[in-house]
Short mmCIF file of C-alpha atoms (C1' of nucleotides) in Angstrom, two decimals:
data_model
loop_
_atom_site.label_atom_id
_atom_site.label_comp_id
_atom_site.label_asym_id
_atom_site.label_seq_id
_atom_site.Cartn_x
_atom_site.Cartn_y
_atom_site.Cartn_z
CA UNK A 1 12.46 48.27 33.93
CA UNK A 2 13.40 45.36 31.36
CA UNK A 3 16.81 44.35 32.07
CA UNK A 4 19.17 45.32 29.12
CA UNK A 5 20.75 41.39 29.87
CA UNK A 6 19.67 38.14 27.89
CA UNK A 7 21.01 35.71 30.69
CA UNK A 8 22.17 37.44 34.45
CA UNK A 9 25.59 36.04 34.74
CA UNK A 10 25.58 33.51 37.91
CA UNK A 11 28.96 32.55 38.41
CA UNK A 12 31.92 34.88 39.34
CA UNK A 13 34.03 34.62 35.96
CA UNK A 14 30.51 35.46 33.83
CA UNK A 15 29.60 38.85 36.33
CA UNK A 16 33.93 39.58 35.42
CA UNK A 17 33.08 38.93 31.77
CA UNK A 18 30.26 41.18 31.84
CA UNK A 19 31.99 44.16 33.73
CA UNK A 20 34.86 43.42 31.18
CA UNK A 21 32.77 43.94 28.55
CA UNK A 22 30.88 46.93 29.46
CA UNK A 23 34.75 48.68 30.20
CA UNK A 24 35.43 47.74 26.39
CA UNK A 25 32.33 49.05 25.45
CA UNK A 26 33.60 52.05 27.08
CA UNK A 27 36.84 52.56 26.35
CA UNK A 28 35.95 51.92 22.41
CA UNK A 29 33.19 54.79 22.18
CA UNK A 30 35.60 56.69 23.39
CA UNK A 31 37.64 55.47 20.99
CA UNK A 32 35.85 55.51 17.50
CA UNK A 33 32.40 55.95 18.15
CA UNK A 34 29.15 53.69 18.19
CA UNK A 35 29.05 53.45 14.53
CA UNK A 36 32.45 52.24 13.70
CA UNK A 37 31.79 50.02 17.33
CA UNK A 38 31.57 46.36 16.62
CA UNK A 39 30.63 43.88 18.51
CA UNK A 40 33.26 41.09 17.14
CA UNK A 41 35.82 43.70 18.75
CA UNK A 42 34.35 44.44 22.62
CA UNK A 43 34.15 40.69 22.68
CA UNK A 44 37.58 40.29 21.37
CA UNK A 45 39.47 42.51 23.29
CA UNK A 46 37.44 41.58 26.92
CA UNK A 47 38.81 38.06 25.50
CA UNK A 48 34.70 36.48 25.16
CA UNK A 49 34.49 35.01 22.44
CA UNK A 50 31.25 36.54 20.23
CA UNK A 51 28.88 33.53 21.25
CA UNK A 52 29.23 33.84 24.82
CA UNK A 53 28.92 38.08 23.99
CA UNK A 54 25.39 37.34 22.79
CA UNK A 55 24.85 34.81 25.53
CA UNK A 56 24.66 37.75 27.83
CA UNK A 57 23.79 41.06 25.38
CA UNK A 58 20.66 40.87 23.12
CA UNK A 59 22.23 42.86 20.75
CA UNK A 60 24.81 45.73 20.16
CA UNK A 61 22.24 48.07 21.40
CA UNK A 62 21.60 46.02 24.59
CA UNK A 63 25.61 46.25 25.27
CA UNK A 64 25.11 50.19 24.96
CA UNK A 65 21.97 50.41 27.16
CA UNK A 66 23.46 47.91 29.89
CA UNK A 67 26.28 50.74 30.54
CA UNK A 68 23.50 53.33 29.78
CA UNK A 69 21.82 51.95 33.29
CA UNK A 70 25.38 51.62 34.94
CA UNK A 71 26.18 55.15 34.06
CA UNK A 72 22.40 56.85 34.84
CA UNK A 73 23.16 54.42 38.96
CA UNK A 74 26.64 56.18 39.23
CA UNK A 75 25.59 59.69 38.83
CA UNK A 76 22.62 59.18 40.87
CA UNK A 77 24.38 58.15 43.44
CA UNK A 78 26.99 60.50 43.08
CA UNK A 79 24.30 63.11 43.15
CA UNK A 80 22.84 61.95 46.76
CA UNK A 81 26.66 62.09 47.85
CA UNK A 82 27.08 65.54 47.34
CA UNK A 83 23.80 66.40 48.79
CA UNK A 84 24.63 64.51 51.75
CA UNK A 85 27.93 66.68 51.76
CA UNK A 86 27.14 70.14 50.98
CA UNK A 87 24.43 72.17 52.48
CA UNK A 88 21.56 73.85 50.20
CA UNK A 89 21.07 77.38 50.49
CA UNK A 90 18.01 77.28 47.50
CA UNK A 91 16.79 75.17 45.28
CA UNK A 92 19.34 76.70 42.59
CA UNK A 93 22.01 75.19 44.12
CA UNK A 94 20.59 71.18 43.10
CA UNK A 95 20.42 72.53 39.69
CA UNK A 96 24.09 73.63 39.73
CA UNK A 97 25.20 70.20 41.82
CA UNK A 98 23.55 68.22 38.82
CA UNK A 99 24.71 69.87 36.36
CA UNK A 100 28.55 69.65 37.90
CA UNK A 101 28.18 66.31 38.94
CA UNK A 102 26.62 65.10 34.79
CA UNK A 103 30.13 67.76 33.72
CA UNK A 104 32.49 66.07 35.76
CA UNK A 105 31.23 62.60 34.70
CA UNK A 106 31.55 63.66 31.05
CA UNK A 107 35.12 64.46 31.21
CA UNK A 108 35.83 61.30 33.49
CA UNK A 109 33.79 58.70 33.09
CA UNK A 110 35.20 56.30 30.16
CA UNK A 111 32.36 56.38 27.47
CA UNK A 112 29.80 58.41 29.52
CA UNK A 113 31.09 61.68 26.58
CA UNK A 114 29.53 59.38 23.94
CA UNK A 115 26.35 57.44 25.97
CA UNK A 116 25.61 59.27 29.12
CA UNK A 117 22.16 57.48 29.57
CA UNK A 118 21.57 56.52 26.45
CA UNK A 119 21.21 59.33 24.01
CA UNK A 120 24.03 58.20 21.97
CA UNK A 121 25.93 61.07 20.48
CA UNK A 122 26.68 61.13 17.32
CA UNK A 123 30.25 61.60 15.41
CA UNK A 124 30.70 64.63 13.82
CA UNK A 125 30.53 63.78 10.46
CA UNK A 126 29.98 60.30 10.64
CA UNK A 127 26.92 57.73 10.00
CA UNK A 128 23.32 58.18 11.63
CA UNK A 129 22.46 56.21 14.66
CA UNK A 130 18.61 55.38 15.71
CA UNK A 131 16.74 54.11 18.79
CA UNK A 132 19.05 55.75 21.28
CA UNK A 133 15.71 57.17 22.82
CA UNK A 134 14.90 54.61 25.17
CA UNK A 135 17.94 52.74 26.04
CA UNK A 136 17.27 52.72 30.12
CA UNK A 137 13.57 51.91 29.90
CA UNK A 138 11.84 50.10 26.74
CA UNK A 139 8.54 51.83 27.73
CA UNK A 140 9.77 55.22 28.41
CA UNK A 141 11.96 57.75 27.35
CA UNK A 142 15.27 58.61 28.89
CA UNK A 143 15.10 61.45 30.16
CA UNK A 144 11.43 60.64 31.49
CA UNK A 145 13.65 58.13 33.45
CA UNK A 146 16.10 60.48 34.27
CA UNK A 147 13.39 63.13 35.38
CA UNK A 148 11.70 60.74 37.21
CA UNK A 149 14.68 60.08 39.18
CA UNK A 150 16.00 63.08 39.54
CA UNK A 151 12.73 64.06 41.21
CA UNK A 152 12.62 61.56 44.12
CA UNK A 153 15.47 62.50 44.69
CA UNK A 154 14.24 66.27 44.75
CA UNK A 155 11.14 66.46 46.31
CA UNK A 156 12.53 66.12 50.02
CA UNK A 157 14.80 68.69 49.79
CA UNK A 158 12.74 71.52 48.41
CA UNK A 159 8.85 72.48 48.65
CA UNK A 160 7.85 71.99 45.48
CA UNK A 161 4.35 71.59 44.66
CA UNK A 162 3.39 68.11 43.93
CA UNK A 163 1.57 66.90 40.65
CA UNK A 164 1.79 67.31 36.65
CA UNK A 165 2.78 70.61 36.34
CA UNK A 166 6.16 70.04 37.95
CA UNK A 167 6.66 66.81 36.73
CA UNK A 168 6.51 67.71 32.92
CA UNK A 169 8.64 71.23 34.18
CA UNK A 170 11.28 69.35 35.24
CA UNK A 171 11.09 66.94 32.31
CA UNK A 172 11.44 70.05 29.93
CA UNK A 173 14.58 70.88 32.12
CA UNK A 174 16.48 67.98 31.92
CA UNK A 175 16.03 68.02 27.88
CA UNK A 176 16.60 71.31 27.85
CA UNK A 177 19.74 71.16 29.96
CA UNK A 178 20.79 68.12 28.34
CA UNK A 179 20.44 69.73 24.73
CA UNK A 180 22.89 72.71 25.37
CA UNK A 181 25.28 70.84 27.29
CA UNK A 182 26.18 68.86 24.30
CA UNK A 183 26.86 71.54 22.15
CA UNK A 184 28.96 72.80 25.09
CA UNK A 185 30.64 69.30 24.90
CA UNK A 186 30.86 69.31 21.33
CA UNK A 187 32.34 73.03 21.10
CA UNK A 188 35.13 72.60 23.42
CA UNK A 189 36.69 68.94 24.64
CA UNK A 190 35.88 69.73 28.72
CA UNK A 191 32.60 71.44 27.79
CA UNK A 192 32.38 75.43 26.96
CA UNK A 193 32.11 76.93 30.41
CA UNK A 194 30.62 79.81 28.89
CA UNK A 195 28.14 77.34 27.16
CA UNK A 196 27.99 75.13 30.79
CA UNK A 197 26.89 78.96 32.33
CA UNK A 198 24.22 79.34 29.76
CA UNK A 199 23.03 75.97 31.04
CA UNK A 200 22.43 76.54 34.36
CA UNK A 201 20.88 80.12 33.19
CA UNK A 202 18.73 78.58 30.93
CA UNK A 203 17.26 76.08 34.09
CA UNK A 204 16.65 78.21 36.35
CA UNK A 205 15.22 81.23 34.42
CA UNK A 206 12.97 78.54 33.24
CA UNK A 207 12.01 76.55 36.74
CA UNK A 208 11.41 79.90 38.23
CA UNK A 209 8.36 80.08 37.15
CA UNK A 210 7.48 76.65 38.99
CA UNK A 211 9.59 76.88 42.05
CA UNK A 212 9.39 79.90 44.68
CA UNK B 1 28.35 74.46 2.61
CA UNK B 2 29.48 71.51 1.04
CA UNK B 3 26.80 69.99 -1.52
CA UNK B 4 25.24 66.63 -0.20
CA UNK B 5 25.08 65.73 -3.71
CA UNK B 6 27.83 63.69 -5.60
CA UNK B 7 26.85 65.18 -8.76
CA UNK B 8 24.39 67.79 -9.62
CA UNK B 9 21.91 66.50 -11.46
CA UNK B 10 22.29 68.59 -15.49
CA UNK B 11 19.04 67.22 -17.44
CA UNK B 12 15.86 67.39 -16.70
CA UNK B 13 15.04 63.32 -16.19
CA UNK B 14 18.38 63.98 -13.37
CA UNK B 15 16.47 66.45 -11.63
CA UNK B 16 13.49 64.56 -11.45
CA UNK B 17 14.82 61.66 -10.49
CA UNK B 18 16.60 63.50 -7.78
CA UNK B 19 13.35 64.65 -6.38
CA UNK B 20 11.72 61.38 -6.62
CA UNK B 21 14.20 59.67 -4.70
CA UNK B 22 13.90 62.42 -1.86
CA UNK B 23 10.21 62.18 -2.04
CA UNK B 24 10.24 58.47 -1.63
CA UNK B 25 12.86 58.96 0.88
CA UNK B 26 10.67 60.97 2.77
CA UNK B 27 7.85 58.73 2.70
CA UNK B 28 9.73 55.99 3.87
CA UNK B 29 11.52 57.93 6.90
CA UNK B 30 7.65 58.19 8.25
CA UNK B 31 6.51 54.91 6.98
CA UNK B 32 10.11 52.87 8.86
CA UNK B 33 12.36 55.20 10.20
CA UNK B 34 15.83 55.99 9.08
CA UNK B 35 17.56 52.69 10.17
CA UNK B 36 15.41 50.26 8.37
CA UNK B 37 14.95 52.28 5.51
CA UNK B 38 17.42 50.78 2.45
CA UNK B 39 18.94 52.32 -0.33
CA UNK B 40 18.10 49.52 -2.86
CA UNK B 41 14.55 50.54 -1.07
CA UNK B 42 14.39 54.49 -2.20
CA UNK B 43 15.68 53.58 -5.41
CA UNK B 44 13.44 51.22 -6.74
CA UNK B 45 10.67 52.98 -5.02
CA UNK B 46 11.65 56.08 -7.10
CA UNK B 47 12.60 53.99 -10.19
CA UNK B 48 15.83 54.61 -10.23
CA UNK B 49 18.59 51.90 -10.23
CA UNK B 50 20.80 51.68 -7.33
CA UNK B 51 24.12 52.26 -9.34
CA UNK B 52 22.26 55.82 -10.56
CA UNK B 53 21.54 56.78 -6.87
CA UNK B 54 24.92 56.46 -6.06
CA UNK B 55 25.69 58.70 -8.77
CA UNK B 56 24.10 61.54 -7.01
CA UNK B 57 24.14 60.85 -3.15
CA UNK B 58 27.77 59.57 -1.84
CA UNK B 59 25.95 57.52 0.49
CA UNK B 60 23.22 57.21 2.84
CA UNK B 61 23.26 59.82 4.88
CA UNK B 62 23.41 62.28 2.09
CA UNK B 63 20.35 61.20 0.76
CA UNK B 64 19.27 62.59 4.29
CA UNK B 65 21.53 65.35 4.60
CA UNK B 66 19.94 66.72 1.04
CA UNK B 67 16.33 66.15 2.57
CA UNK B 68 17.72 68.10 5.50
CA UNK B 69 18.65 70.94 3.54
CA UNK B 70 15.91 70.74 1.23
CA UNK B 71 13.39 71.04 4.67
CA UNK B 72 15.80 74.00 6.39
CA UNK B 73 15.19 76.12 2.50
CA UNK B 74 11.60 75.46 3.23
CA UNK B 75 10.86 76.20 6.16
CA UNK B 76 12.90 79.51 6.41
CA UNK B 77 11.23 80.56 3.05
CA UNK B 78 7.66 79.77 5.28
CA UNK B 79 9.17 81.61 8.14
CA UNK B 80 9.73 84.54 5.82
CA UNK B 81 6.23 84.71 4.37
CA UNK B 82 4.95 84.60 7.58
CA UNK B 83 6.81 87.53 9.06
CA UNK B 84 6.09 89.64 5.58
CA UNK B 85 2.29 88.88 6.42
CA UNK B 86 1.82 89.20 10.27
CA UNK B 87 3.17 92.00 12.05
CA UNK B 88 5.39 91.64 14.77
CA UNK B 89 4.49 93.68 17.89
CA UNK B 90 6.93 92.41 20.54
CA UNK B 91 10.01 90.11 19.80
CA UNK B 92 8.22 87.07 21.32
CA UNK B 93 6.29 87.07 18.19
CA UNK B 94 8.83 86.21 16.02
CA UNK B 95 9.49 83.32 18.81
CA UNK B 96 6.11 81.93 19.01
CA UNK B 97 6.08 82.93 14.76
CA UNK B 98 9.22 80.79 14.08
CA UNK B 99 7.89 78.16 16.60
CA UNK B 100 4.47 77.48 14.90
CA UNK B 101 5.82 77.05 11.87
CA UNK B 102 8.03 74.46 12.79
CA UNK B 103 5.45 72.38 14.66
CA UNK B 104 3.18 73.06 11.53
CA UNK B 105 5.69 71.47 9.33
CA UNK B 106 6.28 68.49 11.65
CA UNK B 107 2.38 67.54 10.99
CA UNK B 108 2.68 68.10 7.64
CA UNK B 109 5.70 67.88 5.81
CA UNK B 110 6.72 64.08 5.04
CA UNK B 111 9.72 63.06 6.78
CA UNK B 112 10.04 65.98 8.43
CA UNK B 113 8.61 64.46 11.72
CA UNK B 114 12.00 62.06 11.58
CA UNK B 115 14.81 64.57 9.95
CA UNK B 116 13.39 67.74 9.97
CA UNK B 117 16.55 69.87 9.55
CA UNK B 118 19.49 66.59 9.88
CA UNK B 119 18.39 65.24 13.60
CA UNK B 120 16.98 61.88 12.55
CA UNK B 121 14.76 61.34 15.06
CA UNK B 122 15.13 57.81 17.27
CA UNK B 123 12.77 55.15 16.62
CA UNK B 124 11.10 54.38 20.22
CA UNK B 125 12.97 50.85 20.80
CA UNK B 126 14.72 51.19 17.63
CA UNK B 127 18.46 50.96 16.39
CA UNK B 128 20.69 53.66 17.00
CA UNK B 129 21.80 56.23 14.55
CA UNK B 130 25.46 58.29 14.80
CA UNK B 131 26.32 60.90 12.86
CA UNK B 132 23.29 63.92 12.33
CA UNK B 133 24.87 66.13 14.17
CA UNK B 134 26.19 67.61 11.08
CA UNK B 135 23.97 67.24 8.11
CA UNK B 136 23.49 70.52 6.74
CA UNK B 137 27.04 71.63 6.63
CA UNK B 138 29.90 69.24 7.48
CA UNK B 139 32.07 71.77 9.23
CA UNK B 140 28.97 72.83 11.35
CA UNK B 141 26.50 71.77 13.55
CA UNK B 142 22.68 71.83 11.98
CA UNK B 143 21.61 74.10 14.81
CA UNK B 144 24.46 76.35 14.54
CA UNK B 145 23.47 77.14 11.04
CA UNK B 146 19.93 76.90 11.60
CA UNK B 147 20.37 79.58 14.67
CA UNK B 148 22.70 81.38 11.94
CA UNK B 149 20.21 81.71 9.63
CA UNK B 150 17.53 82.88 11.55
CA UNK B 151 19.52 85.66 13.62
CA UNK B 152 19.87 87.07 9.88
CA UNK B 153 16.49 86.61 9.28
CA UNK B 154 15.48 88.69 12.64
CA UNK B 155 18.48 90.84 13.09
CA UNK B 156 16.46 93.54 10.81
CA UNK B 157 13.41 93.12 12.99
CA UNK B 158 14.50 93.41 16.43
CA UNK B 159 17.12 95.65 18.39
CA UNK B 160 18.83 92.73 19.21
CA UNK B 161 22.55 93.89 21.07
CA UNK B 162 24.60 92.03 18.12
CA UNK B 163 27.64 90.29 19.29
CA UNK B 164 29.27 86.77 20.41
CA UNK B 165 26.75 86.52 23.49
CA UNK B 166 23.72 87.26 21.50
CA UNK B 167 24.42 84.36 19.16
CA UNK B 168 25.82 82.28 21.42
CA UNK B 169 22.08 82.96 23.22
CA UNK B 170 20.29 82.45 20.21
CA UNK B 171 21.91 78.96 19.31
CA UNK B 172 21.32 77.99 23.38
CA UNK B 173 17.22 78.79 22.55
CA UNK B 174 17.59 76.88 19.05
CA UNK B 175 18.79 73.73 20.77
CA UNK B 176 16.49 73.97 23.84
CA UNK B 177 13.52 74.60 21.62
CA UNK B 178 14.47 71.71 19.27
CA UNK B 179 14.64 69.17 21.94
CA UNK B 180 12.02 69.72 24.04
CA UNK B 181 9.70 69.72 20.57
CA UNK B 182 11.24 66.53 20.07
CA UNK B 183 9.70 65.52 23.08
CA UNK B 184 6.26 66.67 22.59
CA UNK B 185 6.24 64.94 19.22
CA UNK B 186 7.17 61.89 20.85
CA UNK B 187 4.12 62.09 23.24
CA UNK B 188 1.71 63.22 21.18
CA UNK B 189 1.59 62.53 17.12
CA UNK B 190 0.59 65.97 16.38
CA UNK B 191 2.56 67.46 19.18
CA UNK B 192 1.34 68.00 22.79
CA UNK B 193 -0.11 71.15 23.01
CA UNK B 194 1.47 71.60 26.70
CA UNK B 195 4.82 70.89 25.98
CA UNK B 196 4.59 73.42 22.82
CA UNK B 197 3.61 75.91 25.68
CA UNK B 198 6.03 74.68 27.82
CA UNK B 199 8.43 75.12 24.97
CA UNK B 200 7.62 78.83 23.96
CA UNK B 201 8.04 79.88 28.04
CA UNK B 202 11.20 78.44 28.11
CA UNK B 203 12.56 79.92 25.18
CA UNK B 204 10.85 83.34 26.19
CA UNK B 205 11.65 82.89 29.66
CA UNK B 206 15.58 82.92 28.37
CA UNK B 207 15.85 85.05 25.77
CA UNK B 208 14.56 87.64 28.11
CA UNK B 209 17.62 87.81 29.60
CA UNK B 210 19.42 89.00 26.38
CA UNK B 211 16.85 91.30 25.15
CA UNK B 212 14.40 93.65 25.74
"C1'" DC C 1 26.27 62.64 -41.45
"C1'" DA C 2 29.81 59.27 -39.07
"C1'" DA C 3 33.23 58.77 -36.08
"C1'" DG C 4 34.90 59.76 -32.35
"C1'" DT C 5 34.47 61.75 -27.32
"C1'" DT C 6 32.67 62.19 -23.14
"C1'" DA C 7 29.13 61.84 -19.77
"C1'" DT C 8 25.80 59.17 -18.15
"C1'" DG C 9 22.87 54.74 -16.97
"C1'" DC C 10 23.23 49.85 -14.81
"C1'" DG C 11 22.95 45.54 -11.62
"C1'" DA C 12 25.48 41.83 -10.69
"C1'" DG C 13 28.70 41.11 -7.34
"C1'" DT C 14 32.26 42.48 -3.15
"C1'" DG C 15 33.13 42.90 1.83
"C1'" DC C 16 31.54 43.73 6.44
"C1'" DA C 17 28.93 43.65 10.38
"C1'" DG C 18 25.09 41.70 13.49
"C1'" DC C 19 23.73 37.67 15.00
"C1'" DT C 20 22.72 32.25 15.04
"C1'" DC C 21 23.25 27.88 16.07
"C1'" DA C 22 25.30 23.02 16.12
"C1'" DT C 23 28.40 20.77 18.60
"C1'" DG C 24 31.39 20.57 22.49
"C1'" DT C 25 32.23 21.34 27.13
"C1'" DT C 26 31.83 21.94 32.11
"C1'" DA C 27 28.90 21.71 36.16
"C1'" DA C 28 24.56 19.44 38.73
"C1'" DT C 29 21.95 15.56 40.32
"C1'" DC C 30 21.26 11.44 41.62
"C1'" DG D 1 30.02 6.58 37.61
"C1'" DA D 2 26.03 7.54 34.76
"C1'" DT D 3 22.53 10.87 33.14
"C1'" DT D 4 21.16 15.19 32.64
"C1'" DA D 5 21.49 19.77 32.44
"C1'" DA D 6 23.71 24.47 31.46
"C1'" DC D 7 26.86 27.06 29.85
"C1'" DA D 8 30.76 27.87 25.57
"C1'" DT D 9 32.34 28.32 21.07
"C1'" DG D 10 33.51 30.02 16.48
"C1'" DA D 11 32.51 29.29 11.82
"C1'" DG D 12 29.20 30.19 9.10
"C1'" DC D 13 24.37 32.34 6.75
"C1'" DT D 14 22.35 36.67 6.05
"C1'" DG D 15 21.67 41.17 4.78
"C1'" DC D 16 22.85 45.76 3.75
"C1'" DA D 17 25.83 49.52 1.89
"C1'" DC D 18 28.72 50.62 -1.60
"C1'" DT D 19 31.61 49.13 -6.03
"C1'" DC D 20 33.10 48.47 -10.55
"C1'" DG D 21 33.35 47.89 -15.46
"C1'" DC D 22 30.63 47.61 -19.14
"C1'" DA D 23 26.06 49.31 -21.96
"C1'" DT D 24 23.96 53.34 -24.07
"C1'" DA D 25 23.16 57.61 -24.70
"C1'" DA D 26 24.44 62.66 -25.37
"C1'" DC D 27 27.12 66.07 -27.30
"C1'" DT D 28 31.30 67.68 -31.00
"C1'" DT D 29 34.06 67.50 -34.64
"C1'" DG D 30 35.51 67.06 -39.82
#
DNA sequence: CAAGTTATGCGAGTGCAGCTCATGTTAATC
DNA sequence: GATTAACATGAGCTGCACTCGCATAACTTG
């Protein structure tokens, strides 16, 4: 995975600065959205001069991409924790678990509602966005990466038939779930419960074709 | 529906100009994508001064929104024609028909691969886009409008139980299908046939819960 | 048809955001 | 302490979306 950073922060202060910039980026995304977010504002809020901003981030996208990477790592480690904690009766429990964690982060993690894993969410009525499909990995679409890492996570737990068919099915499920959850959160700030339920139903019904 | 146009072209020349601008917009979208598209370039290619461009379109978004509206109208009238021509045995035939027409337009209609009904497609590796969720109707998400108009089209043909439940199901189906088809066309220029097949399966499996 | 009135056409210019780069400053090495 | 390398900085450059005041054309009226 190509790093989203131009230069890796070596000293303590630099590491803190990069973290602060990501935090401020997340807050600003919640406040004003991606389009209105300016690199100058992120830098100034983090107490970092604009020139230094560009020492670490190649451009505005790189900033958001770095945030997306942080979000995906946080999501996967939270899902892992949940899996360790709960005991899964059926593969459908895993689907519910992942969707529930995603919903939880949408509600609580700053900036997650806007960027999650890189698909920058458009502001209703706002101007258009581009190039957010390959935030996590410049060589592959976001959800391909997400699906792959979920597959690795799940492969030991459920006796899925390995192969292209299942990989494709997982990708389809991730894409579809992502789309429906976006609607759920556009309609309702905490995510329309009916839509979240439909999302789970959609994924279960579909994956039932590929899993026992 | 709020018009995407600032001023409705009255005279013949103006109508032609607006059409030309939309055509050039579509071509440029295919060539360089939304982000790189400049209003100056659209205007100059259409042989229209930039000031006149802004007489008709409120902004860059308005231009693309107008194209999205044109696309949706074209899509729906083509679907209507197909329905009139074919005879539908089962509601699943209607699903296939709509998806097939969508795929056909993705392949042939200029600009459709990028904007379809307003969800501007990101260029892989390109910069982000925002605010394309409400292109068709400023008050509602694109796919709500698409779902609604598809519902009107379908309601006479299949004995669907009218009500919020079915409306929501249709919206979920449209969102999910849209997302999966986007993947299909990102992977493969003409749309990965396996993905298109999976899309049909996804929608059928899900809607089977709500239809006989 | 001429004068007046409204609508439309026009492009140089403005503001602003992303991003750069020459110069100043600190740390590392000898 | 001197030399060199790495890092920090913000004024300024570039390029795009969009405006605004004047020019031109099209209607209306006496």
